[in-house]
């Protein structure tokens, strides 16, 4: 099995996933992993990597791109085509709002990982209620 501490350190140590507060304090907190997880959610939503390359090799963080898109009401323009289908817009927006909370620059304002997990479980349960179940065919 993979050593969780090693894995967490590796992810946290990757530039695009680093908690911005770390640059000021040089310390990780229990909310640093929440920030990193928020980055992963955004990657999954957009189908893009944490560091984006635009035009002539200009590199920009996915997080700022995502937050700006949300601020300007263009979230659905940057969402991966496969998950941005009409039937899933509400779920996409809800997950994006959760990611936005995880990416708060002030770690104290971020949810805990437990709260994030509970929220994701609520999405999953709610989504499960909407999935039509095929009725068995009558013989």
XYZ file of C-alpha atoms in Angstrom:
139
model
C 0.000 0.000 0.000
C 1.097 3.584 -0.638
C 2.421 5.561 2.317
C -0.272 8.273 2.766
C 2.127 10.776 4.340
C 4.561 10.419 1.442
C 1.734 10.770 -1.076
C 0.297 13.876 0.649
C 3.724 15.507 0.864
C 4.327 14.780 -2.828
C 1.017 16.381 -3.861
C 1.436 19.335 -1.520
C 4.967 19.829 -2.787
C 3.807 20.191 -6.388
C 3.680 23.888 -7.209
C 0.180 24.066 -8.671
C -1.305 22.383 -5.594
C 0.511 24.354 -2.898
C -1.499 26.220 -0.279
C -0.745 29.952 -0.860
C -0.458 30.408 2.926
C 2.589 28.113 2.863
C 4.549 30.789 0.975
C 4.037 33.191 3.885
C 4.508 30.851 6.830
C 6.530 27.908 5.397
C 4.157 25.688 7.376
C 1.386 23.384 6.251
C -1.827 23.362 8.284
C -4.704 20.897 8.460
C -6.392 23.106 5.832
C -3.481 22.897 3.353
C -4.698 19.517 2.121
C -8.165 21.050 1.627
C -6.648 23.614 -0.756
C -4.797 20.878 -2.663
C -7.986 18.840 -2.877
C -9.799 21.913 -4.238
C -7.219 22.072 -7.027
C -7.874 18.403 -7.838
C -11.651 19.064 -7.995
C -11.028 21.924 -10.442
C -8.783 19.676 -12.569
C -11.562 17.078 -12.705
C -14.204 19.691 -13.560
C -12.179 21.312 -16.326
C -10.089 18.428 -17.634
C -7.033 20.701 -17.348
C -3.832 20.482 -15.320
C -2.950 22.699 -12.355
C -0.551 24.763 -14.474
C -1.964 25.937 -17.797
C 0.021 27.099 -20.803
C -1.464 29.864 -22.923
C -0.233 31.134 -26.270
C 3.503 31.711 -26.291
C 4.275 29.472 -23.303
C 2.683 31.917 -20.829
C 1.982 29.814 -17.764
C -0.956 30.571 -15.522
C -2.434 28.731 -12.572
C -5.642 26.820 -13.142
C -6.980 28.093 -9.813
C -6.904 31.780 -10.790
C -8.373 30.898 -14.198
C -11.172 28.926 -12.501
C -11.936 31.595 -9.873
C -12.000 34.352 -12.494
C -14.351 32.287 -14.658
C -16.686 31.808 -11.689
C -16.526 35.489 -10.805
C -17.400 36.458 -14.389
C -20.146 33.818 -14.603
C -18.292 31.786 -17.272
C -17.882 28.591 -15.265
C -19.727 26.406 -17.770
C -17.465 27.692 -20.574
C -14.394 26.112 -18.953
C -15.975 22.859 -17.749
C -15.016 19.648 -19.527
C -17.551 18.942 -22.299
C -18.319 15.470 -20.962
C -19.461 16.680 -17.548
C -20.911 20.023 -18.630
C -23.972 18.504 -20.258
C -27.292 20.289 -19.649
C -28.604 17.587 -17.341
C -25.642 18.021 -14.983
C -25.330 21.813 -14.794
C -26.701 22.060 -11.247
C -24.303 19.399 -9.968
C -21.362 21.034 -11.745
C -22.156 24.426 -10.208
C -22.572 22.883 -6.737
C -19.225 21.053 -6.961
C -17.552 24.218 -8.306
C -18.896 26.199 -5.339
C -17.410 23.591 -3.002
C -14.057 23.820 -4.810
C -14.181 27.616 -4.505
C -14.620 27.302 -0.718
C -11.656 24.877 -0.578
C -9.511 27.392 -2.491
C -10.140 30.316 -0.127
C -6.837 32.166 0.368
C -7.613 32.344 4.097
C -7.219 28.795 5.367
C -9.452 29.522 8.360
C -12.380 30.085 5.989
C -11.926 26.755 4.178
C -14.060 23.761 5.149
C -12.382 20.800 6.838
C -11.701 17.640 4.824
C -14.484 15.960 6.824
C -16.935 18.683 5.764
C -15.785 18.341 2.135
C -16.301 14.563 2.289
C -19.793 15.004 3.771
C -20.707 17.522 1.080
C -19.488 15.216 -1.700
C -21.449 12.349 -0.164
C -24.575 14.539 -0.193
C -24.022 15.283 -3.910
C -23.575 11.577 -4.611
C -26.736 10.617 -2.707
C -28.786 13.380 -4.321
C -27.503 12.413 -7.768
C -28.349 8.784 -7.059
C -31.987 9.764 -6.499
C -32.153 11.198 -10.016
C -30.689 8.273 -11.914
C -33.488 6.327 -13.643
C -33.413 2.612 -12.990
C -34.165 0.341 -15.930
C -37.276 -1.703 -15.254
C -36.884 -5.407 -15.960
C -38.597 -6.337 -19.206
C -41.739 -8.409 -18.920
C -41.358 -11.876 -20.458
